[in-house]
């Protein structure tokens, strides 16, 4: 369920074996993750925390509550990115996608491929018809990914996200609909 292989990376559902790799990814990308993925970062600052985080995310995946996918290099299995399908609202038939990539892997097109792949996978789920991506206006790379994957800007969400030790930020909402 949800394994995808490409030339330079693969996408897999989170696995119990990912604890150390996820800890390594988060620690190596601490500055990159701290503003928009503070909970993921805080939950993966050491191997013990990562093990607990991974167990929770595997359980959520199995229960269809939230889906976390890893992007891995095929040769050494290092995690180079994450794609979440979260905030699943079955009453509204929608979910949110959130994603991040290792700073060394940025601008290679991997994130676009991953978001496009997971968007298609998610929209095949029976109760999800709309996907949302919420991004900060200065994150041009993330906006470009959303647009390349067919997401359309819908509105500015006022004070939508509060990074650690910062005032609330207005965020941009991009939407992809699957009209069934």
PDB file of N, CA, C and O in Angstrom, residues 84-156:
ATOM      1  N   UNK A  84       3.225  14.220   4.643  1.00  0.00           N
ATOM      2  CA  UNK A  84       2.114  13.890   5.526  1.00  0.00           C
ATOM      3  C   UNK A  84       0.799  14.057   4.775  1.00  0.00           C
ATOM      4  O   UNK A  84       0.622  15.030   4.030  1.00  0.00           O
ATOM      5  N   UNK A  85      -0.133  13.146   5.017  1.00  0.00           N
ATOM      6  CA  UNK A  85      -1.538  13.357   4.692  1.00  0.00           C
ATOM      7  C   UNK A  85      -2.196  13.444   6.063  1.00  0.00           C
ATOM      8  O   UNK A  85      -2.276  12.454   6.790  1.00  0.00           O
ATOM      9  N   UNK A  86      -2.603  14.651   6.436  1.00  0.00           N
ATOM     10  CA  UNK A  86      -3.049  14.900   7.811  1.00  0.00           C
ATOM     11  C   UNK A  86      -4.337  15.713   7.810  1.00  0.00           C
ATOM     12  O   UNK A  86      -4.848  16.052   6.746  1.00  0.00           O
ATOM     13  N   UNK A  87      -4.815  16.020   8.988  1.00  0.00           N
ATOM     14  CA  UNK A  87      -6.050  16.797   9.153  1.00  0.00           C
ATOM     15  C   UNK A  87      -7.151  16.234   8.258  1.00  0.00           C
ATOM     16  O   UNK A  87      -7.854  16.963   7.560  1.00  0.00           O
ATOM     17  N   UNK A  88      -7.277  14.918   8.300  1.00  0.00           N
ATOM     18  CA  UNK A  88      -8.285  14.236   7.489  1.00  0.00           C
ATOM     19  C   UNK A  88      -9.666  14.525   8.091  1.00  0.00           C
ATOM     20  O   UNK A  88      -9.904  14.273   9.259  1.00  0.00           O
ATOM     21  N   UNK A  89     -10.526  15.098   7.263  1.00  0.00           N
ATOM     22  CA  UNK A  89     -11.875  15.461   7.698  1.00  0.00           C
ATOM     23  C   UNK A  89     -12.870  14.738   6.784  1.00  0.00           C
ATOM     24  O   UNK A  89     -13.143  15.196   5.669  1.00  0.00           O
ATOM     25  N   UNK A  90     -13.359  13.605   7.252  1.00  0.00           N
ATOM     26  CA  UNK A  90     -14.258  12.801   6.425  1.00  0.00           C
ATOM     27  C   UNK A  90     -15.614  13.477   6.227  1.00  0.00           C
ATOM     28  O   UNK A  90     -16.274  13.234   5.220  1.00  0.00           O
ATOM     29  N   UNK A  91     -16.019  14.334   7.143  1.00  0.00           N
ATOM     30  CA  UNK A  91     -17.283  15.061   6.975  1.00  0.00           C
ATOM     31  C   UNK A  91     -17.203  16.019   5.791  1.00  0.00           C
ATOM     32  O   UNK A  91     -18.190  16.245   5.092  1.00  0.00           O
ATOM     33  N   UNK A  92     -16.020  16.588   5.568  1.00  0.00           N
ATOM     34  CA  UNK A  92     -15.815  17.509   4.447  1.00  0.00           C
ATOM     35  C   UNK A  92     -15.143  16.827   3.261  1.00  0.00           C
ATOM     36  O   UNK A  92     -14.912  17.467   2.235  1.00  0.00           O
ATOM     37  N   UNK A  93     -14.801  15.548   3.402  1.00  0.00           N
ATOM     38  CA  UNK A  93     -14.110  14.784   2.356  1.00  0.00           C
ATOM     39  C   UNK A  93     -12.805  15.452   1.933  1.00  0.00           C
ATOM     40  O   UNK A  93     -12.498  15.539   0.741  1.00  0.00           O
ATOM     41  N   UNK A  94     -12.027  15.919   2.925  1.00  0.00           N
ATOM     42  CA  UNK A  94     -10.787  16.593   2.591  1.00  0.00           C
ATOM     43  C   UNK A  94      -9.672  16.207   3.558  1.00  0.00           C
ATOM     44  O   UNK A  94      -9.909  15.659   4.625  1.00  0.00           O
ATOM     45  N   UNK A  95      -8.453  16.508   3.122  1.00  0.00           N
ATOM     46  CA  UNK A  95      -7.266  16.285   3.937  1.00  0.00           C
ATOM     47  C   UNK A  95      -6.229  17.329   3.543  1.00  0.00           C
ATOM     48  O   UNK A  95      -6.355  18.005   2.514  1.00  0.00           O
ATOM     49  N   UNK A  96      -5.214  17.452   4.378  1.00  0.00           N
ATOM     50  CA  UNK A  96      -4.125  18.403   4.125  1.00  0.00           C
ATOM     51  C   UNK A  96      -2.850  17.625   3.823  1.00  0.00           C
ATOM     52  O   UNK A  96      -2.577  16.606   4.449  1.00  0.00           O
ATOM     53  N   UNK A  97      -2.076  18.130   2.876  1.00  0.00           N
ATOM     54  CA  UNK A  97      -0.742  17.593   2.607  1.00  0.00           C
ATOM     55  C   UNK A  97       0.280  18.559   3.169  1.00  0.00           C
ATOM     56  O   UNK A  97       0.152  19.776   3.007  1.00  0.00           O
ATOM     57  N   UNK A  98       1.285  18.008   3.829  1.00  0.00           N
ATOM     58  CA  UNK A  98       2.426  18.797   4.312  1.00  0.00           C
ATOM     59  C   UNK A  98       3.675  18.027   3.921  1.00  0.00           C
ATOM     60  O   UNK A  98       3.679  16.790   3.949  1.00  0.00           O
ATOM     61  N   UNK A  99       4.722  18.742   3.574  1.00  0.00           N
ATOM     62  CA  UNK A  99       5.914  18.069   3.074  1.00  0.00           C
ATOM     63  C   UNK A  99       7.165  18.868   3.394  1.00  0.00           C
ATOM     64  O   UNK A  99       7.120  20.090   3.572  1.00  0.00           O
ATOM     65  N   UNK A 100       8.259  18.138   3.481  1.00  0.00           N
ATOM     66  CA  UNK A 100       9.556  18.761   3.691  1.00  0.00           C
ATOM     67  C   UNK A 100      10.620  17.882   3.042  1.00  0.00           C
ATOM     68  O   UNK A 100      10.430  16.677   2.875  1.00  0.00           O
ATOM     69  N   UNK A 101      11.723  18.505   2.677  1.00  0.00           N
ATOM     70  CA  UNK A 101      12.809  17.812   1.994  1.00  0.00           C
ATOM     71  C   UNK A 101      14.126  18.190   2.657  1.00  0.00           C
ATOM     72  O   UNK A 101      14.267  19.303   3.160  1.00  0.00           O
ATOM     73  N   UNK A 102      15.061  17.263   2.671  1.00  0.00           N
ATOM     74  CA  UNK A 102      16.399  17.521   3.191  1.00  0.00           C
ATOM     75  C   UNK A 102      17.003  18.713   2.440  1.00  0.00           C
ATOM     76  O   UNK A 102      16.873  18.815   1.221  1.00  0.00           O
ATOM     77  N   UNK A 103      17.638  19.595   3.181  1.00  0.00           N
ATOM     78  CA  UNK A 103      18.194  20.793   2.539  1.00  0.00           C
ATOM     79  C   UNK A 103      19.186  20.449   1.439  1.00  0.00           C
ATOM     80  O   UNK A 103      19.351  21.207   0.483  1.00  0.00           O
ATOM     81  N   UNK A 104      19.850  19.303   1.517  1.00  0.00           N
ATOM     82  CA  UNK A 104      20.792  18.884   0.466  1.00  0.00           C
ATOM     83  C   UNK A 104      20.084  18.356  -0.780  1.00  0.00           C
ATOM     84  O   UNK A 104      20.724  18.166  -1.807  1.00  0.00           O
ATOM     85  N   UNK A 105      18.798  18.074  -0.679  1.00  0.00           N
ATOM     86  CA  UNK A 105      18.045  17.496  -1.796  1.00  0.00           C
ATOM     87  C   UNK A 105      17.069  18.491  -2.430  1.00  0.00           C
ATOM     88  O   UNK A 105      16.358  18.135  -3.364  1.00  0.00           O
ATOM     89  N   UNK A 106      17.061  19.713  -1.924  1.00  0.00           N
ATOM     90  CA  UNK A 106      16.140  20.727  -2.453  1.00  0.00           C
ATOM     91  C   UNK A 106      16.477  21.054  -3.905  1.00  0.00           C
ATOM     92  O   UNK A 106      17.624  20.902  -4.348  1.00  0.00           O
ATOM     93  N   UNK A 107      15.480  21.492  -4.631  1.00  0.00           N
ATOM     94  CA  UNK A 107      15.623  21.951  -6.021  1.00  0.00           C
ATOM     95  C   UNK A 107      16.054  20.859  -6.998  1.00  0.00           C
ATOM     96  O   UNK A 107      16.654  21.153  -8.025  1.00  0.00           O
ATOM     97  N   UNK A 108      15.731  19.615  -6.675  1.00  0.00           N
ATOM     98  CA  UNK A 108      16.025  18.503  -7.584  1.00  0.00           C
ATOM     99  C   UNK A 108      14.750  17.933  -8.204  1.00  0.00           C
ATOM    100  O   UNK A 108      14.815  17.003  -8.991  1.00  0.00           O
ATOM    101  N   UNK A 109      13.600  18.455  -7.802  1.00  0.00           N
ATOM    102  CA  UNK A 109      12.325  17.976  -8.323  1.00  0.00           C
ATOM    103  C   UNK A 109      11.723  16.828  -7.538  1.00  0.00           C
ATOM    104  O   UNK A 109      10.614  16.384  -7.844  1.00  0.00           O
ATOM    105  N   UNK A 110      12.411  16.347  -6.512  1.00  0.00           N
ATOM    106  CA  UNK A 110      11.914  15.209  -5.741  1.00  0.00           C
ATOM    107  C   UNK A 110      10.614  15.545  -5.019  1.00  0.00           C
ATOM    108  O   UNK A 110       9.696  14.718  -4.963  1.00  0.00           O
ATOM    109  N   UNK A 111      10.540  16.734  -4.460  1.00  0.00           N
ATOM    110  CA  UNK A 111       9.343  17.112  -3.706  1.00  0.00           C
ATOM    111  C   UNK A 111       8.129  17.168  -4.626  1.00  0.00           C
ATOM    112  O   UNK A 111       7.051  16.691  -4.268  1.00  0.00           O
ATOM    113  N   UNK A 112       8.297  17.713  -5.814  1.00  0.00           N
ATOM    114  CA  UNK A 112       7.187  17.781  -6.769  1.00  0.00           C
ATOM    115  C   UNK A 112       6.706  16.381  -7.117  1.00  0.00           C
ATOM    116  O   UNK A 112       5.492  16.115  -7.115  1.00  0.00           O
ATOM    117  N   UNK A 113       7.638  15.477  -7.403  1.00  0.00           N
ATOM    118  CA  UNK A 113       7.262  14.100  -7.726  1.00  0.00           C
ATOM    119  C   UNK A 113       6.529  13.461  -6.546  1.00  0.00           C
ATOM    120  O   UNK A 113       5.501  12.806  -6.719  1.00  0.00           O
ATOM    121  N   UNK A 114       7.048  13.664  -5.351  1.00  0.00           N
ATOM    122  CA  UNK A 114       6.437  13.061  -4.156  1.00  0.00           C
ATOM    123  C   UNK A 114       5.047  13.625  -3.898  1.00  0.00           C
ATOM    124  O   UNK A 114       4.107  12.863  -3.621  1.00  0.00           O
ATOM    125  N   UNK A 115       4.889  14.939  -3.972  1.00  0.00           N
ATOM    126  CA  UNK A 115       3.580  15.557  -3.720  1.00  0.00           C
ATOM    127  C   UNK A 115       2.573  15.128  -4.792  1.00  0.00           C
ATOM    128  O   UNK A 115       1.428  14.798  -4.472  1.00  0.00           O
ATOM    129  N   UNK A 116       2.996  15.096  -6.026  1.00  0.00           N
ATOM    130  CA  UNK A 116       2.105  14.654  -7.099  1.00  0.00           C
ATOM    131  C   UNK A 116       1.684  13.196  -6.881  1.00  0.00           C
ATOM    132  O   UNK A 116       0.500  12.855  -6.987  1.00  0.00           O
ATOM    133  N   UNK A 117       2.634  12.344  -6.534  1.00  0.00           N
ATOM    134  CA  UNK A 117       2.350  10.922  -6.319  1.00  0.00           C
ATOM    135  C   UNK A 117       1.414  10.713  -5.135  1.00  0.00           C
ATOM    136  O   UNK A 117       0.413   9.983  -5.244  1.00  0.00           O
ATOM    137  N   UNK A 118       1.701  11.348  -4.014  1.00  0.00           N
ATOM    138  CA  UNK A 118       0.874  11.164  -2.819  1.00  0.00           C
ATOM    139  C   UNK A 118      -0.485  11.847  -2.986  1.00  0.00           C
ATOM    140  O   UNK A 118      -1.496  11.353  -2.476  1.00  0.00           O
ATOM    141  N   UNK A 119      -0.539  12.938  -3.731  1.00  0.00           N
ATOM    142  CA  UNK A 119      -1.840  13.573  -4.019  1.00  0.00           C
ATOM    143  C   UNK A 119      -2.736  12.608  -4.795  1.00  0.00           C
ATOM    144  O   UNK A 119      -3.910  12.420  -4.445  1.00  0.00           O
ATOM    145  N   UNK A 120      -2.185  11.991  -5.835  1.00  0.00           N
ATOM    146  CA  UNK A 120      -2.969  11.033  -6.629  1.00  0.00           C
ATOM    147  C   UNK A 120      -3.404   9.855  -5.766  1.00  0.00           C
ATOM    148  O   UNK A 120      -4.550   9.407  -5.848  1.00  0.00           O
ATOM    149  N   UNK A 121      -2.479   9.347  -4.941  1.00  0.00           N
ATOM    150  CA  UNK A 121      -2.798   8.216  -4.056  1.00  0.00           C
ATOM    151  C   UNK A 121      -3.943   8.588  -3.109  1.00  0.00           C
ATOM    152  O   UNK A 121      -4.894   7.829  -2.940  1.00  0.00           O
ATOM    153  N   UNK A 122      -3.844   9.781  -2.513  1.00  0.00           N
ATOM    154  CA  UNK A 122      -4.839  10.212  -1.527  1.00  0.00           C
ATOM    155  C   UNK A 122      -6.204  10.426  -2.172  1.00  0.00           C
ATOM    156  O   UNK A 122      -7.233  10.058  -1.604  1.00  0.00           O
ATOM    157  N   UNK A 123      -6.223  11.005  -3.365  1.00  0.00           N
ATOM    158  CA  UNK A 123      -7.499  11.267  -4.025  1.00  0.00           C
ATOM    159  C   UNK A 123      -8.167   9.986  -4.523  1.00  0.00           C
ATOM    160  O   UNK A 123      -9.332  10.022  -4.917  1.00  0.00           O
ATOM    161  N   UNK A 124      -7.455   8.865  -4.467  1.00  0.00           N
ATOM    162  CA  UNK A 124      -8.070   7.579  -4.789  1.00  0.00           C
ATOM    163  C   UNK A 124      -8.755   6.957  -3.566  1.00  0.00           C
ATOM    164  O   UNK A 124      -9.495   5.989  -3.700  1.00  0.00           O
ATOM    165  N   UNK A 125      -8.498   7.515  -2.388  1.00  0.00           N
ATOM    166  CA  UNK A 125      -9.176   7.029  -1.196  1.00  0.00           C
ATOM    167  C   UNK A 125     -10.661   7.339  -1.335  1.00  0.00           C
ATOM    168  O   UNK A 125     -11.037   8.395  -1.860  1.00  0.00           O
ATOM    169  N   UNK A 126     -11.536   6.464  -0.866  1.00  0.00           N
ATOM    170  CA  UNK A 126     -12.966   6.641  -1.133  1.00  0.00           C
ATOM    171  C   UNK A 126     -13.597   7.903  -0.553  1.00  0.00           C
ATOM    172  O   UNK A 126     -14.556   8.414  -1.108  1.00  0.00           O
ATOM    173  N   UNK A 127     -13.070   8.436   0.542  1.00  0.00           N
ATOM    174  CA  UNK A 127     -13.731   9.568   1.198  1.00  0.00           C
ATOM    175  C   UNK A 127     -12.952  10.871   1.129  1.00  0.00           C
ATOM    176  O   UNK A 127     -13.258  11.800   1.873  1.00  0.00           O
ATOM    177  N   UNK A 128     -11.952  10.963   0.261  1.00  0.00           N
ATOM    178  CA  UNK A 128     -11.181  12.201   0.124  1.00  0.00           C
ATOM    179  C   UNK A 128     -11.354  12.736  -1.300  1.00  0.00           C
ATOM    180  O   UNK A 128     -10.996  12.071  -2.268  1.00  0.00           O
ATOM    181  N   UNK A 129     -11.922  13.935  -1.399  1.00  0.00           N
ATOM    182  CA  UNK A 129     -12.160  14.561  -2.703  1.00  0.00           C
ATOM    183  C   UNK A 129     -11.393  15.875  -2.865  1.00  0.00           C
ATOM    184  O   UNK A 129     -11.294  16.396  -3.966  1.00  0.00           O
ATOM    185  N   UNK A 130     -10.897  16.417  -1.750  1.00  0.00           N
ATOM    186  CA  UNK A 130     -10.200  17.709  -1.784  1.00  0.00           C
ATOM    187  C   UNK A 130      -8.944  17.613  -0.936  1.00  0.00           C
ATOM    188  O   UNK A 130      -8.968  17.114   0.184  1.00  0.00           O
ATOM    189  N   UNK A 131      -7.854  18.136  -1.484  1.00  0.00           N
ATOM    190  CA  UNK A 131      -6.597  18.222  -0.742  1.00  0.00           C
ATOM    191  C   UNK A 131      -6.213  19.684  -0.580  1.00  0.00           C
ATOM    192  O   UNK A 131      -6.440  20.500  -1.481  1.00  0.00           O
ATOM    193  N   UNK A 132      -5.621  19.975   0.570  1.00  0.00           N
ATOM    194  CA  UNK A 132      -5.194  21.336   0.884  1.00  0.00           C
ATOM    195  C   UNK A 132      -3.698  21.328   1.153  1.00  0.00           C
ATOM    196  O   UNK A 132      -3.186  20.408   1.773  1.00  0.00           O
ATOM    197  N   UNK A 133      -3.030  22.356   0.698  1.00  0.00           N
ATOM    198  CA  UNK A 133      -1.638  22.627   1.070  1.00  0.00           C
ATOM    199  C   UNK A 133      -1.630  24.035   1.642  1.00  0.00           C
ATOM    200  O   UNK A 133      -2.149  24.974   1.026  1.00  0.00           O
ATOM    201  N   UNK A 134      -1.049  24.179   2.819  1.00  0.00           N
ATOM    202  CA  UNK A 134      -0.966  25.483   3.479  1.00  0.00           C
ATOM    203  C   UNK A 134       0.508  25.860   3.538  1.00  0.00           C
ATOM    204  O   UNK A 134       1.325  25.115   4.081  1.00  0.00           O
ATOM    205  N   UNK A 135       0.847  27.016   2.973  1.00  0.00           N
ATOM    206  CA  UNK A 135       2.247  27.402   2.817  1.00  0.00           C
ATOM    207  C   UNK A 135       2.438  28.876   3.147  1.00  0.00           C
ATOM    208  O   UNK A 135       1.535  29.690   2.945  1.00  0.00           O
ATOM    209  N   UNK A 136       3.626  29.201   3.635  1.00  0.00           N
ATOM    210  CA  UNK A 136       3.936  30.599   3.922  1.00  0.00           C
ATOM    211  C   UNK A 136       4.320  31.305   2.624  1.00  0.00           C
ATOM    212  O   UNK A 136       5.014  30.740   1.769  1.00  0.00           O
ATOM    213  N   UNK A 137       3.908  32.561   2.485  1.00  0.00           N
ATOM    214  CA  UNK A 137       4.046  33.290   1.217  1.00  0.00           C
ATOM    215  C   UNK A 137       5.479  33.441   0.721  1.00  0.00           C
ATOM    216  O   UNK A 137       5.712  33.574  -0.468  1.00  0.00           O
ATOM    217  N   UNK A 138       6.459  33.396   1.622  1.00  0.00           N
ATOM    218  CA  UNK A 138       7.845  33.536   1.166  1.00  0.00           C
ATOM    219  C   UNK A 138       8.485  32.196   0.815  1.00  0.00           C
ATOM    220  O   UNK A 138       9.616  32.170   0.336  1.00  0.00           O
ATOM    221  N   UNK A 139       7.763  31.097   1.021  1.00  0.00           N
ATOM    222  CA  UNK A 139       8.294  29.779   0.686  1.00  0.00           C
ATOM    223  C   UNK A 139       7.994  29.499  -0.790  1.00  0.00           C
ATOM    224  O   UNK A 139       7.126  28.703  -1.142  1.00  0.00           O
ATOM    225  N   UNK A 140       8.744  30.178  -1.642  1.00  0.00           N
ATOM    226  CA  UNK A 140       8.504  30.127  -3.084  1.00  0.00           C
ATOM    227  C   UNK A 140       8.639  28.699  -3.620  1.00  0.00           C
ATOM    228  O   UNK A 140       7.865  28.275  -4.469  1.00  0.00           O
ATOM    229  N   UNK A 141       9.601  27.936  -3.107  1.00  0.00           N
ATOM    230  CA  UNK A 141       9.777  26.557  -3.560  1.00  0.00           C
ATOM    231  C   UNK A 141       8.549  25.712  -3.292  1.00  0.00           C
ATOM    232  O   UNK A 141       8.106  24.948  -4.153  1.00  0.00           O
ATOM    233  N   UNK A 142       7.976  25.860  -2.122  1.00  0.00           N
ATOM    234  CA  UNK A 142       6.792  25.088  -1.770  1.00  0.00           C
ATOM    235  C   UNK A 142       5.580  25.534  -2.582  1.00  0.00           C
ATOM    236  O   UNK A 142       4.762  24.704  -2.993  1.00  0.00           O
ATOM    237  N   UNK A 143       5.465  26.813  -2.811  1.00  0.00           N
ATOM    238  CA  UNK A 143       4.372  27.319  -3.655  1.00  0.00           C
ATOM    239  C   UNK A 143       4.510  26.758  -5.066  1.00  0.00           C
ATOM    240  O   UNK A 143       3.531  26.304  -5.671  1.00  0.00           O
ATOM    241  N   UNK A 144       5.729  26.740  -5.581  1.00  0.00           N
ATOM    242  CA  UNK A 144       5.977  26.202  -6.920  1.00  0.00           C
ATOM    243  C   UNK A 144       5.597  24.717  -6.987  1.00  0.00           C
ATOM    244  O   UNK A 144       5.004  24.265  -7.963  1.00  0.00           O
ATOM    245  N   UNK A 145       5.931  23.961  -5.941  1.00  0.00           N
ATOM    246  CA  UNK A 145       5.560  22.545  -5.892  1.00  0.00           C
ATOM    247  C   UNK A 145       4.040  22.402  -5.958  1.00  0.00           C
ATOM    248  O   UNK A 145       3.512  21.626  -6.760  1.00  0.00           O
ATOM    249  N   UNK A 146       3.329  23.151  -5.125  1.00  0.00           N
ATOM    250  CA  UNK A 146       1.864  23.073  -5.111  1.00  0.00           C
ATOM    251  C   UNK A 146       1.288  23.384  -6.494  1.00  0.00           C
ATOM    252  O   UNK A 146       0.435  22.639  -7.003  1.00  0.00           O
ATOM    253  N   UNK A 147       1.764  24.443  -7.105  1.00  0.00           N
ATOM    254  CA  UNK A 147       1.242  24.846  -8.414  1.00  0.00           C
ATOM    255  C   UNK A 147       1.579  23.820  -9.501  1.00  0.00           C
ATOM    256  O   UNK A 147       0.737  23.510 -10.344  1.00  0.00           O
ATOM    257  N   UNK A 148       2.807  23.285  -9.493  1.00  0.00           N
ATOM    258  CA  UNK A 148       3.183  22.264 -10.480  1.00  0.00           C
ATOM    259  C   UNK A 148       2.328  21.013 -10.355  1.00  0.00           C
ATOM    260  O   UNK A 148       2.121  20.292 -11.324  1.00  0.00           O
ATOM    261  N   UNK A 149       1.841  20.753  -9.150  1.00  0.00           N
ATOM    262  CA  UNK A 149       1.019  19.566  -8.900  1.00  0.00           C
ATOM    263  C   UNK A 149      -0.466  19.827  -9.108  1.00  0.00           C
ATOM    264  O   UNK A 149      -1.296  18.978  -8.787  1.00  0.00           O
ATOM    265  N   UNK A 150      -0.809  21.004  -9.628  1.00  0.00           N
ATOM    266  CA  UNK A 150      -2.198  21.298  -9.970  1.00  0.00           C
ATOM    267  C   UNK A 150      -3.018  21.963  -8.887  1.00  0.00           C
ATOM    268  O   UNK A 150      -4.211  22.196  -9.061  1.00  0.00           O
ATOM    269  N   UNK A 151      -2.402  22.279  -7.761  1.00  0.00           N
ATOM    270  CA  UNK A 151      -3.120  22.976  -6.692  1.00  0.00           C
ATOM    271  C   UNK A 151      -3.313  24.437  -7.100  1.00  0.00           C
ATOM    272  O   UNK A 151      -2.425  25.047  -7.701  1.00  0.00           O
ATOM    273  N   UNK A 152      -4.467  24.985  -6.754  1.00  0.00           N
ATOM    274  CA  UNK A 152      -4.792  26.371  -7.072  1.00  0.00           C
ATOM    275  C   UNK A 152      -4.891  27.185  -5.790  1.00  0.00           C
ATOM    276  O   UNK A 152      -5.460  26.715  -4.792  1.00  0.00           O
ATOM    277  N   UNK A 153      -4.370  28.407  -5.842  1.00  0.00           N
ATOM    278  CA  UNK A 153      -4.473  29.296  -4.691  1.00  0.00           C
ATOM    279  C   UNK A 153      -5.948  29.590  -4.441  1.00  0.00           C
ATOM    280  O   UNK A 153      -6.709  29.882  -5.362  1.00  0.00           O
ATOM    281  N   UNK A 154      -6.345  29.506  -3.176  1.00  0.00           N
ATOM    282  CA  UNK A 154      -7.744  29.773  -2.839  1.00  0.00           C
ATOM    283  C   UNK A 154      -7.892  31.030  -1.999  1.00  0.00           C
ATOM    284  O   UNK A 154      -8.723  31.869  -2.288  1.00  0.00           O
ATOM    285  N   UNK A 155      -7.078  31.144  -0.911  1.00  0.00           N
ATOM    286  CA  UNK A 155      -7.224  32.305  -0.037  1.00  0.00           C
ATOM    287  C   UNK A 155      -6.050  32.389   0.933  1.00  0.00           C
ATOM    288  O   UNK A 155      -5.303  31.441   1.109  1.00  0.00           O
ATOM    289  N   UNK A 156      -5.952  33.559   1.560  1.00  0.00           N
ATOM    290  CA  UNK A 156      -4.996  33.757   2.641  1.00  0.00           C
ATOM    291  C   UNK A 156      -5.702  33.428   3.952  1.00  0.00           C
ATOM    292  O   UNK A 156      -6.785  33.934   4.223  1.00  0.00           O
TER     293      UNK A 156
END
